[in-house]
JSON list of C-alpha atoms in Angstrom, two decimals:
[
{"chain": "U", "resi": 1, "resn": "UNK", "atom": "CA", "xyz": [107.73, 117.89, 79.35]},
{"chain": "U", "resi": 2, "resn": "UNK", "atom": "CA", "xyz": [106.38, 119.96, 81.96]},
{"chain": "U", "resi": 3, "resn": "UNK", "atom": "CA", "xyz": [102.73, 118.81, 82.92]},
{"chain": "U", "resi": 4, "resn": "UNK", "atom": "CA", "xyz": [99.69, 120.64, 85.53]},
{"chain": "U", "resi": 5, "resn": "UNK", "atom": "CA", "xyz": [97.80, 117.53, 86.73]},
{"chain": "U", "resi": 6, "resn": "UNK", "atom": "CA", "xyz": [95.11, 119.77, 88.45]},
{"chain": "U", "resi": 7, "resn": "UNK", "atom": "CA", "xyz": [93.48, 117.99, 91.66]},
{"chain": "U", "resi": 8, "resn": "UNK", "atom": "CA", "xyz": [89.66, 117.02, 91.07]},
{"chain": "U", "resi": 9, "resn": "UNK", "atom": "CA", "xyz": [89.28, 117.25, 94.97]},
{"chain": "U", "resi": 10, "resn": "UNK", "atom": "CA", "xyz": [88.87, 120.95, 95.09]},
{"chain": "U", "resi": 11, "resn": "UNK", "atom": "CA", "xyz": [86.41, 121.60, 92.20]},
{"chain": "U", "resi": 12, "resn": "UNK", "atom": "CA", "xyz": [83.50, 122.75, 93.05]},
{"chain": "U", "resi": 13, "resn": "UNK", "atom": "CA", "xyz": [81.69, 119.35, 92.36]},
{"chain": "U", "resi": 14, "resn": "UNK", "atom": "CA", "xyz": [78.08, 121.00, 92.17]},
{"chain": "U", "resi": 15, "resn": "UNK", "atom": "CA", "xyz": [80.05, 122.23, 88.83]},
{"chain": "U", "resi": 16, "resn": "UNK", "atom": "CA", "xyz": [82.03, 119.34, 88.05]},
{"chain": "U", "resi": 17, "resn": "UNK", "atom": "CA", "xyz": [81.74, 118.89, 84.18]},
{"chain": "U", "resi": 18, "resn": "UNK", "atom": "CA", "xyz": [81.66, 122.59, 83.31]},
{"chain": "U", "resi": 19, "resn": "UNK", "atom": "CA", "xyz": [85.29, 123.22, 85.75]},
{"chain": "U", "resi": 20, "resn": "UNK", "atom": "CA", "xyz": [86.82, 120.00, 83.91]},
{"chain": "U", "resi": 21, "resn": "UNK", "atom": "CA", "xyz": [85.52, 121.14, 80.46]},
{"chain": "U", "resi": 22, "resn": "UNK", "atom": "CA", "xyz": [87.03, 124.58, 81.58]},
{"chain": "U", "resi": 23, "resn": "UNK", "atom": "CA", "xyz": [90.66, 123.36, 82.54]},
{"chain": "U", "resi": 24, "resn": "UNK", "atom": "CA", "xyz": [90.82, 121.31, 79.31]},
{"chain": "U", "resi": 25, "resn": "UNK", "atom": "CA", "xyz": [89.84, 124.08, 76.91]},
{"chain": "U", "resi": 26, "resn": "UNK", "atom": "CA", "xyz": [93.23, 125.98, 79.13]},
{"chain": "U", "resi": 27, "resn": "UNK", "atom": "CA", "xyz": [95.30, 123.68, 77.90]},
{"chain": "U", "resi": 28, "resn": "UNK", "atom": "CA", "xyz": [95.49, 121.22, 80.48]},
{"chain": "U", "resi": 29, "resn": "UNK", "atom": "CA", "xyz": [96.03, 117.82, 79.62]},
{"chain": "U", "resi": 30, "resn": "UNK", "atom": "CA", "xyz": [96.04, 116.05, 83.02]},
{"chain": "U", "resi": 31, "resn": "UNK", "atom": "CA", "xyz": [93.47, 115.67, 85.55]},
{"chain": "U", "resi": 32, "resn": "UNK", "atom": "CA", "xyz": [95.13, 114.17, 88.78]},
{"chain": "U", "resi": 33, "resn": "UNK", "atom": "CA", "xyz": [92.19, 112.19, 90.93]},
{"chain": "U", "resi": 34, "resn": "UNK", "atom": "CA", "xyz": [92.72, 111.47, 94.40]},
{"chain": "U", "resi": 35, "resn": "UNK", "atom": "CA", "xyz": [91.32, 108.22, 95.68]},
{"chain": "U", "resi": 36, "resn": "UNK", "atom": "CA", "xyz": [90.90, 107.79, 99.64]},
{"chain": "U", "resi": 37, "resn": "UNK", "atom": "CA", "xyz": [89.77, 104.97, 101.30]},
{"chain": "U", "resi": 38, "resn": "UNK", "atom": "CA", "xyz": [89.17, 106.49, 104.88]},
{"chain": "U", "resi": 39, "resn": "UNK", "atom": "CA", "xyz": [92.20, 103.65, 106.29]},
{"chain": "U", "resi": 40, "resn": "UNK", "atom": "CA", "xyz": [95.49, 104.55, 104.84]},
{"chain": "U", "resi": 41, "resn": "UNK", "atom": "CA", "xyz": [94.29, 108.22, 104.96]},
{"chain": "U", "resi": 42, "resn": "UNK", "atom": "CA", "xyz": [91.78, 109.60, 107.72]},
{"chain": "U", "resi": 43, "resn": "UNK", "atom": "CA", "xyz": [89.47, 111.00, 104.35]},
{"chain": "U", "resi": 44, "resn": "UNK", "atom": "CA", "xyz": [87.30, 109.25, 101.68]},
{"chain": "U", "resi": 45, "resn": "UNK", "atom": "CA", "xyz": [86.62, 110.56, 98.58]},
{"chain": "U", "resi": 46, "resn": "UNK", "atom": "CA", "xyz": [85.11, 108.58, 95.90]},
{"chain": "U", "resi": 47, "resn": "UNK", "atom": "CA", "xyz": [86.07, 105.55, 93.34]},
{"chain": "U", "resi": 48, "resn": "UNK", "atom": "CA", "xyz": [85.77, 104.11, 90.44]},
{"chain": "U", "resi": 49, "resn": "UNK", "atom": "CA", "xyz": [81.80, 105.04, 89.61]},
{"chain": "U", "resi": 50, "resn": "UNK", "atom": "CA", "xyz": [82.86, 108.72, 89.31]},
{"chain": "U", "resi": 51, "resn": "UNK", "atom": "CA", "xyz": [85.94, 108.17, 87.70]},
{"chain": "U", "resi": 52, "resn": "UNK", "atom": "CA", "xyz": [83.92, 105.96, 84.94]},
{"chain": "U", "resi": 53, "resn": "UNK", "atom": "CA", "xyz": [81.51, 108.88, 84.71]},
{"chain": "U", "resi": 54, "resn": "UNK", "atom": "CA", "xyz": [83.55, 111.84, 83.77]},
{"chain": "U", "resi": 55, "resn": "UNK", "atom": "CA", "xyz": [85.50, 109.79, 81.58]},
{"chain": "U", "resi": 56, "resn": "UNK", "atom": "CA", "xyz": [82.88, 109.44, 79.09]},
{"chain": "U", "resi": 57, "resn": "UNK", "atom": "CA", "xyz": [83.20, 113.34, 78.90]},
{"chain": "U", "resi": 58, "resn": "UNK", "atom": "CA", "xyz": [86.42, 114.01, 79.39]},
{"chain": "U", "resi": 59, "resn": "UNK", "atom": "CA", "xyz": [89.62, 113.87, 76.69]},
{"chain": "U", "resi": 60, "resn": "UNK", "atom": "CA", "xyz": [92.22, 114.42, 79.88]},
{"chain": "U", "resi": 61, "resn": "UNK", "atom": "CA", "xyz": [94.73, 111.89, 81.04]},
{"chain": "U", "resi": 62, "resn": "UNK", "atom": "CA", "xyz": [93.06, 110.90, 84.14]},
{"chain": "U", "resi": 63, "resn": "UNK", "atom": "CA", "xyz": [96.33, 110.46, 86.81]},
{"chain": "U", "resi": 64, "resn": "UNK", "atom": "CA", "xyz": [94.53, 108.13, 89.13]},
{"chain": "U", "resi": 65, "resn": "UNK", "atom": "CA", "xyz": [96.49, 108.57, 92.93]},
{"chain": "U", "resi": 66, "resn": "UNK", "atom": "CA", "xyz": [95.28, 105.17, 94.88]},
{"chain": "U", "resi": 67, "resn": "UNK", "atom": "CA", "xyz": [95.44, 106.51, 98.90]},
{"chain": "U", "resi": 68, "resn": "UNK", "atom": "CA", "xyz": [94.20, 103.06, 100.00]},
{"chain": "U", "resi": 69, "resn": "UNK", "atom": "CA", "xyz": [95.37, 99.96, 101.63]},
{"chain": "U", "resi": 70, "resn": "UNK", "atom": "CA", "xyz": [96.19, 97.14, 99.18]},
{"chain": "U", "resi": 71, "resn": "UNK", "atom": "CA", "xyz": [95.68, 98.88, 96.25]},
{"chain": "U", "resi": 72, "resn": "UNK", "atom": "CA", "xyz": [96.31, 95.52, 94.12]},
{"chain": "U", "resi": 73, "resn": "UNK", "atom": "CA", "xyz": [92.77, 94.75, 95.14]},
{"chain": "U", "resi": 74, "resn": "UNK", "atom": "CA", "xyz": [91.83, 97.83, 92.78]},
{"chain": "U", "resi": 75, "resn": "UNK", "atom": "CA", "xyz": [94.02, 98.05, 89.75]},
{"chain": "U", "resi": 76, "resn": "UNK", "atom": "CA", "xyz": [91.94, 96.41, 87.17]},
{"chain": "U", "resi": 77, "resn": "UNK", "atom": "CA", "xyz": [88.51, 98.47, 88.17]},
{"chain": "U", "resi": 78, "resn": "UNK", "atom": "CA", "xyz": [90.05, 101.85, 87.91]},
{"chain": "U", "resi": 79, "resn": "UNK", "atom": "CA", "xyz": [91.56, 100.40, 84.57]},
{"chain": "U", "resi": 80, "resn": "UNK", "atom": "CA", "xyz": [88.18, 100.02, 83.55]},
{"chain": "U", "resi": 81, "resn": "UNK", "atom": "CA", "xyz": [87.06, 103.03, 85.05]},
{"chain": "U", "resi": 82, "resn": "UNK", "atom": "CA", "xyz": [89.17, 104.70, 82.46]},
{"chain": "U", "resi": 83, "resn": "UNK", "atom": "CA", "xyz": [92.78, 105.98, 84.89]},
{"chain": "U", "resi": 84, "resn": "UNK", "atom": "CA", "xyz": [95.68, 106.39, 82.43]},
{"chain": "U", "resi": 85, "resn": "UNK", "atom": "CA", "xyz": [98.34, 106.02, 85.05]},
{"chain": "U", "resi": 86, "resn": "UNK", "atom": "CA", "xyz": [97.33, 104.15, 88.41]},
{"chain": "U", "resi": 87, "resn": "UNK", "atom": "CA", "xyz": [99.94, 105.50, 91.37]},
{"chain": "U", "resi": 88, "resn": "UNK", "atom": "CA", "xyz": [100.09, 103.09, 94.65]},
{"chain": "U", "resi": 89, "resn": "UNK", "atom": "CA", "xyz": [101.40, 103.89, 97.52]},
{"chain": "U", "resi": 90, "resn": "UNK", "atom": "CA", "xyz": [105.10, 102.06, 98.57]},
{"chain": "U", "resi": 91, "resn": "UNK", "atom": "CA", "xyz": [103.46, 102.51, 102.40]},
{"chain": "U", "resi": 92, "resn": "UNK", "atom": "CA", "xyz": [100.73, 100.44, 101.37]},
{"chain": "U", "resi": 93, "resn": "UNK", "atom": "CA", "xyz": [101.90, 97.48, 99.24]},
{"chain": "U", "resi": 94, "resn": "UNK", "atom": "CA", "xyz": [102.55, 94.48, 100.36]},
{"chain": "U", "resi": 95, "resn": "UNK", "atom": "CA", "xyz": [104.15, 93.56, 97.05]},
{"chain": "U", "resi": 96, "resn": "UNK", "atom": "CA", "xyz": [105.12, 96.98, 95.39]},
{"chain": "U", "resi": 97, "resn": "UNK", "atom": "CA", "xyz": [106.67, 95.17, 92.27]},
{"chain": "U", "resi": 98, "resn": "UNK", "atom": "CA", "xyz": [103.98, 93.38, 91.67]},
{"chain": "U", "resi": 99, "resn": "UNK", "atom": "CA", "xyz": [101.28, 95.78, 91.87]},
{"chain": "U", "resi": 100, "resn": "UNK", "atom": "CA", "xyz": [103.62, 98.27, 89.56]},
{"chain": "U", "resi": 101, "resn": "UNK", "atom": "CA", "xyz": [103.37, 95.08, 87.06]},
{"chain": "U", "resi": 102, "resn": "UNK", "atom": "CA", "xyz": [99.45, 94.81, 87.69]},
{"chain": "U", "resi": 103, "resn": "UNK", "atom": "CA", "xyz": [98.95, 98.29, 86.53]},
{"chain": "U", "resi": 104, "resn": "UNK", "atom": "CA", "xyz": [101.10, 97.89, 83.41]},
{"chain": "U", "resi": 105, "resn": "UNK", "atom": "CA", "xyz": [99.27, 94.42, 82.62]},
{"chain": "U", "resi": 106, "resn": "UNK", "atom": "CA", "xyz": [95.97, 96.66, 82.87]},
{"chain": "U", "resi": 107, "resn": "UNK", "atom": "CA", "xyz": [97.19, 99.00, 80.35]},
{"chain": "U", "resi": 108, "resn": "UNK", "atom": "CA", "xyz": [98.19, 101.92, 82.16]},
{"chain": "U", "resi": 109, "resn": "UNK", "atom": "CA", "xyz": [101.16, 103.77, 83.25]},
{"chain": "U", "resi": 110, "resn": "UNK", "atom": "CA", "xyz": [102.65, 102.98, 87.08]},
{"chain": "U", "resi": 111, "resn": "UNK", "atom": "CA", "xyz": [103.65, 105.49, 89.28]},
{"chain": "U", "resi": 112, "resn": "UNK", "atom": "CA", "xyz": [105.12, 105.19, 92.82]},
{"chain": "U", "resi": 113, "resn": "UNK", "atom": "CA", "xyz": [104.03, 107.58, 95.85]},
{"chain": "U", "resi": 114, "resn": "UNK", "atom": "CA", "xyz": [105.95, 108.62, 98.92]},
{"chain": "U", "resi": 115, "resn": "UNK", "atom": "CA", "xyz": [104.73, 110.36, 102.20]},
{"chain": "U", "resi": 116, "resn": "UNK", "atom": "CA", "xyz": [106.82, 113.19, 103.17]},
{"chain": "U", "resi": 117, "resn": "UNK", "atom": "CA", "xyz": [108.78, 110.89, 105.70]},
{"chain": "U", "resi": 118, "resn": "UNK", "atom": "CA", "xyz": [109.56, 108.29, 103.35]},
{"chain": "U", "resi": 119, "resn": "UNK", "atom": "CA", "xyz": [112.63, 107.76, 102.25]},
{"chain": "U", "resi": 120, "resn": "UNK", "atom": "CA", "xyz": [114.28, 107.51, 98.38]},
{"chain": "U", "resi": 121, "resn": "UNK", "atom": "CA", "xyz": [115.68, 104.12, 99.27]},
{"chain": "U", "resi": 122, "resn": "UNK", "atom": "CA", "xyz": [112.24, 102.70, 98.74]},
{"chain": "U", "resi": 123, "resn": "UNK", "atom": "CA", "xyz": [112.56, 102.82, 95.48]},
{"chain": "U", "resi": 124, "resn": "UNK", "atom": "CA", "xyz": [115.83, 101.22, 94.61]},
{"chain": "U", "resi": 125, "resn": "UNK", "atom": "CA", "xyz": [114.44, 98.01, 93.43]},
{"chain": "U", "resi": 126, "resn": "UNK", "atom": "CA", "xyz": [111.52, 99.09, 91.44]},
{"chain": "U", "resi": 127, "resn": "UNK", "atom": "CA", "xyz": [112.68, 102.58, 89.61]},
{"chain": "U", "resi": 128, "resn": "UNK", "atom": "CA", "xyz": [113.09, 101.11, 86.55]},
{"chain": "U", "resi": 129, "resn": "UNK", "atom": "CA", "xyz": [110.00, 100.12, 86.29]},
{"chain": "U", "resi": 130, "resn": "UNK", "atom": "CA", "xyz": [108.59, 102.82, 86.86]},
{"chain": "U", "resi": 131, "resn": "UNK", "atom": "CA", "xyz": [106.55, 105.56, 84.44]},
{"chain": "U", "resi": 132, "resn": "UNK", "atom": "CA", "xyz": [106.32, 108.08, 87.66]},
{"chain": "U", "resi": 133, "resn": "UNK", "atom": "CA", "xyz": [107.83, 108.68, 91.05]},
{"chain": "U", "resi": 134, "resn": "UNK", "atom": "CA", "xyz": [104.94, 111.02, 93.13]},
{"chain": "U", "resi": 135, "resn": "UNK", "atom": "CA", "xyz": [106.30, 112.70, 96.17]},
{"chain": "U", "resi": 136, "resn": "UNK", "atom": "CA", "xyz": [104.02, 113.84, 98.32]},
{"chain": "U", "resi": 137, "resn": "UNK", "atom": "CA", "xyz": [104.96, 117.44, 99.90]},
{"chain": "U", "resi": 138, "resn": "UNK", "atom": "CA", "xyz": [102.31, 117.54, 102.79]},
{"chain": "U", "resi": 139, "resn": "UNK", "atom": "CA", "xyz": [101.05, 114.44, 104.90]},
{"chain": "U", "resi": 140, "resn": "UNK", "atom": "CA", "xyz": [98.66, 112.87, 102.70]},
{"chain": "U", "resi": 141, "resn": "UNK", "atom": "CA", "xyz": [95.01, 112.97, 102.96]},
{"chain": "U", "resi": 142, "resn": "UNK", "atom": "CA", "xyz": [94.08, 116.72, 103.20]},
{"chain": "U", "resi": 143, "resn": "UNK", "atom": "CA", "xyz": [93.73, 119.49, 101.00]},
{"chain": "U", "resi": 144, "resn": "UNK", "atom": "CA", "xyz": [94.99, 123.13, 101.96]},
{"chain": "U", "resi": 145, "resn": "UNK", "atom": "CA", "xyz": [98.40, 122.06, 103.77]},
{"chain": "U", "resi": 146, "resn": "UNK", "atom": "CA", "xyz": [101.35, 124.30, 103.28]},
{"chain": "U", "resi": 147, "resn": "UNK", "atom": "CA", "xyz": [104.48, 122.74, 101.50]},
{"chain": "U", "resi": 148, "resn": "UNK", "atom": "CA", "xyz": [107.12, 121.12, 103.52]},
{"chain": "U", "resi": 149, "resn": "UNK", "atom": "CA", "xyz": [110.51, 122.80, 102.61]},
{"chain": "U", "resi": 150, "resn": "UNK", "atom": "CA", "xyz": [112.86, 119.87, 103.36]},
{"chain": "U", "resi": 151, "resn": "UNK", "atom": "CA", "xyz": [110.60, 118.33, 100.50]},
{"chain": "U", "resi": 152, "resn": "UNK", "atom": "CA", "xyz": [112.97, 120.55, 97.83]},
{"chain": "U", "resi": 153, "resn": "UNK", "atom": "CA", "xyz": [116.22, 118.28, 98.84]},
{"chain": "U", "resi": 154, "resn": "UNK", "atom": "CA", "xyz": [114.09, 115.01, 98.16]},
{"chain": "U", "resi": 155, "resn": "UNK", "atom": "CA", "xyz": [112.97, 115.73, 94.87]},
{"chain": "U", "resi": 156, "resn": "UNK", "atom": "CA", "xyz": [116.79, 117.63, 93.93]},
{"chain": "U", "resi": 157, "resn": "UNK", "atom": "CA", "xyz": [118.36, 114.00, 95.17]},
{"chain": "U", "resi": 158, "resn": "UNK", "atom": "CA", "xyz": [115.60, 112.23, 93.03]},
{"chain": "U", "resi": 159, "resn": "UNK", "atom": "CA", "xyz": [116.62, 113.91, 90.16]},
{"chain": "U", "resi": 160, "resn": "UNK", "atom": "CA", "xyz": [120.01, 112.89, 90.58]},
{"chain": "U", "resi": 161, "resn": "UNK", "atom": "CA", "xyz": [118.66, 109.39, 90.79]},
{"chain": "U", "resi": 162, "resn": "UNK", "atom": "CA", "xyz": [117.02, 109.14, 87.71]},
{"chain": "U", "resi": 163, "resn": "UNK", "atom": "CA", "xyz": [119.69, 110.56, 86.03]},
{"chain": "U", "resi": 164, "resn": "UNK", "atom": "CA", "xyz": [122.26, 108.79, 87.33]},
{"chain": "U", "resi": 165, "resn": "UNK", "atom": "CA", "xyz": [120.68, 105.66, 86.25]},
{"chain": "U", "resi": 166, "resn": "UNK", "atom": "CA", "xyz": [119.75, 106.81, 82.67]},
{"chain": "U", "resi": 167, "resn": "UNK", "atom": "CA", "xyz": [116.71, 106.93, 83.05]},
{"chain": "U", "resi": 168, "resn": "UNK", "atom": "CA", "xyz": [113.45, 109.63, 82.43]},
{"chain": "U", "resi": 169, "resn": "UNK", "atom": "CA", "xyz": [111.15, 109.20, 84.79]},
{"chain": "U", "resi": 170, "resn": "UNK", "atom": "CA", "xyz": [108.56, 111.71, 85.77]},
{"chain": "U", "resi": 171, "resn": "UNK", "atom": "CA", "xyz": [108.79, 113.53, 88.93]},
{"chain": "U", "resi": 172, "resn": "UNK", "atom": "CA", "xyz": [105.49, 114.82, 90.05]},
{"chain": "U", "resi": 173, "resn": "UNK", "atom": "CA", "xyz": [105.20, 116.87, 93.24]},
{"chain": "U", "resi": 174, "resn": "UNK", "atom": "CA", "xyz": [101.68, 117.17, 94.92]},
{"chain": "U", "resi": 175, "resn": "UNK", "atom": "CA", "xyz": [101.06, 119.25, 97.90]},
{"chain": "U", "resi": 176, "resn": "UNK", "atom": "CA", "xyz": [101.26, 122.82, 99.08]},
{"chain": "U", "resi": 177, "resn": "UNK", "atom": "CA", "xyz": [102.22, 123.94, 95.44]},
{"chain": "U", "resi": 178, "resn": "UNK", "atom": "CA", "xyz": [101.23, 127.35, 94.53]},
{"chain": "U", "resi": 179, "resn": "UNK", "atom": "CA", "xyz": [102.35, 130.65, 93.02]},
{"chain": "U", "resi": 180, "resn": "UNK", "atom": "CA", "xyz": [105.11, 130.88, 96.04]},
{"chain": "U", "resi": 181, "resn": "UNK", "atom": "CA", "xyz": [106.63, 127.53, 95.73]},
{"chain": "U", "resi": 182, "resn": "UNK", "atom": "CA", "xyz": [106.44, 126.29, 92.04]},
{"chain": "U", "resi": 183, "resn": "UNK", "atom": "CA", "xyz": [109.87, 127.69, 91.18]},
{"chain": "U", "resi": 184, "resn": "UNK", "atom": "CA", "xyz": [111.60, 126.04, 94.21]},
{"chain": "U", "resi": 185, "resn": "UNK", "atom": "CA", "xyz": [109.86, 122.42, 93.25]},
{"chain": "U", "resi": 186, "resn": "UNK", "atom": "CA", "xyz": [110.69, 123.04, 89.11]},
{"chain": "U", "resi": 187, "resn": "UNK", "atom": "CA", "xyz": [114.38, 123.75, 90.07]},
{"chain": "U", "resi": 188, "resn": "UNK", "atom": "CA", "xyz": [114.73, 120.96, 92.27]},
{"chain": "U", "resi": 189, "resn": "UNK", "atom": "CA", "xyz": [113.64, 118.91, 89.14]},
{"chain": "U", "resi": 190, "resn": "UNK", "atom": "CA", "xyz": [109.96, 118.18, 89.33]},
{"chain": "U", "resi": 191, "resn": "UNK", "atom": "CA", "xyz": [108.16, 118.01, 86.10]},
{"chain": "U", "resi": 192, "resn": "UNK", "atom": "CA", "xyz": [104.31, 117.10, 86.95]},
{"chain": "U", "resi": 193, "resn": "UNK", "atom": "CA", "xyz": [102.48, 119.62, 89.49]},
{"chain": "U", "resi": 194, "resn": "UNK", "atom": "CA", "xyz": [99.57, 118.72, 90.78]},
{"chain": "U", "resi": 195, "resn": "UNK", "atom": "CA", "xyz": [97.69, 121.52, 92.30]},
{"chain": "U", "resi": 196, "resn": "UNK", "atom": "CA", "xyz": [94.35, 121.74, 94.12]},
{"chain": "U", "resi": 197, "resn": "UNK", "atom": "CA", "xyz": [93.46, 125.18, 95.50]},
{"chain": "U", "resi": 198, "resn": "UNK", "atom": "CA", "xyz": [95.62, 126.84, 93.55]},
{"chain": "U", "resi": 199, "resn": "UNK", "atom": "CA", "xyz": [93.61, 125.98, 90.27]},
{"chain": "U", "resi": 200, "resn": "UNK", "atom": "CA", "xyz": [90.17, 125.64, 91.37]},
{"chain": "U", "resi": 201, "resn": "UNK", "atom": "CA", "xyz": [90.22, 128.49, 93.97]},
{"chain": "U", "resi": 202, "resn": "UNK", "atom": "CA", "xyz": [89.04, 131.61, 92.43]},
{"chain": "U", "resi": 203, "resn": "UNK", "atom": "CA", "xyz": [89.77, 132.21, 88.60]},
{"chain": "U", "resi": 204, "resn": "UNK", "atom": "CA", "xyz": [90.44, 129.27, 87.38]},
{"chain": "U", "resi": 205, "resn": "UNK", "atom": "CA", "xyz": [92.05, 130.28, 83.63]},
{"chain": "U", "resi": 206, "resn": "UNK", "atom": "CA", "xyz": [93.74, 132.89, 85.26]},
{"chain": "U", "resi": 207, "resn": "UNK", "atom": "CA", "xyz": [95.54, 130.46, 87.65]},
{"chain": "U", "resi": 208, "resn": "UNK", "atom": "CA", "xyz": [96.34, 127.87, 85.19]},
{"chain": "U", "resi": 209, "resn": "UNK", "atom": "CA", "xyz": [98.08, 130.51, 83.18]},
{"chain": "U", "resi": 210, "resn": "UNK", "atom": "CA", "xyz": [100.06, 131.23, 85.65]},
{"chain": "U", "resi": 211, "resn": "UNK", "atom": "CA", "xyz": [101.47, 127.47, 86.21]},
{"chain": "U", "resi": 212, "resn": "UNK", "atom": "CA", "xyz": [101.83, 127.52, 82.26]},
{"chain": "U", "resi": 213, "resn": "UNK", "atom": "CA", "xyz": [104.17, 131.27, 82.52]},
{"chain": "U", "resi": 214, "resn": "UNK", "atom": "CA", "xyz": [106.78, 129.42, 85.44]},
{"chain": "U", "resi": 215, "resn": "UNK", "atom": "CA", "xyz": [106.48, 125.81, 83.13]},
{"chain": "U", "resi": 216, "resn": "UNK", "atom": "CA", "xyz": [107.89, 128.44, 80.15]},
{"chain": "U", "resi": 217, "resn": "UNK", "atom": "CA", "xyz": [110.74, 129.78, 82.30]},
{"chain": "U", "resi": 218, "resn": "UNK", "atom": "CA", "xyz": [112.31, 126.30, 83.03]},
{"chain": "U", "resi": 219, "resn": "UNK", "atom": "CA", "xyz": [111.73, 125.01, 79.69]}
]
């Protein structure tokens, strides 16, 4: 099941509720939410007070990305908040099994994230456990980057990890995706796109209707 898990960090946020309200009546079922902590990544965003707001409007599948240091410290408050799937950083755990088993003991789906230069092998432990494997495509921690090509063997060799383990885990791709590179990242085997500027910047239906048109060609 091919999924657009639009980033919240570029909507216009003077505009917030209407742009969410807007992406959901498109057909968009994710909302992918970008947490920085200003330590593991230069940038902050915001935390779980916003997240808890929306979600009193909002019917999406919030995809909660935890940039910070020791996420643990966090799982059950953005459970509260109202994240559906909590994804920690294998740079930033201390102990990445346990923290993927404090996020399913909070009653959400775990996903795993790697920086550009980590490798695969990270994960060889803790795959099975896992809902979602998120590779990052730029250096984390700003918007706007352009996608790193040697990215496309990562997530092809990923693929052929998951498979060759029987299992079905999602493979969601964030960074640098656009009209120019979401055919490259589908055929490599991604199946979750998260995308920032290329659905908030300019018409917004318009661009998530074209992420829908390449979903249709690979399914």
């Amino acid at each position: 099941m091919y999924q657009l898990s639009p980033s919240m960090l570029s909507a216009d946020f003077n505009r917030l509720g209407e742009q969410l309200k807007m992406i959901e009546d498109s057909g968009v079922k994710w909302l992918h939410i970008d947490v920085m902590d200003g330590d593991f990544v230069p940038s902050i965003s915001f935390g779980m007070p916003v997240i808890a707001s929306i979600r009193k409007e909002s019917g999406l599948f919030f995809d909660v990305h935890l940039m910070v240091s020791n996420p643990d410290r966090y799982i059950d408050d953005f459970a509260k908040a109202g994240a559906d799937m909590i994804t920690v950083h294998a740079e930033a755990c201390r102990h990445l099994e346990g923290c993927i088993s404090d996020i399913h003991k909070a009653g959400c789906k775990a996903g795993v994230a790697l920086n550009p230069a980590t490798p695969l092998c990270q994960l060889e432990y803790v795959l099975h456990k896992l809902d979602m494997v998120l590779l990052m495509t730029v250096n984390p921690g700003f918007g706007g980057q352009s996608y790193i090509e040697k990215s496309t063997d990562k997530i092809k060799d990923l693929k052929e990890m998951i498979q060759s383990r029987g299992l079905e885990t999602d493979i969601q791709v964030d960074g640098g995706v656009n009209s120019k590179t979401i055919d490259k990242v589908l055929e490599a085997g991604a199946n979750i796109i998260v995308a920032g500027s290329a659905v908030f910047g300019g018409d917004i239906r318009a661009n998530i209707e074209n992420f829908q048109e390449a979903f249709k060609r690979y399914e």
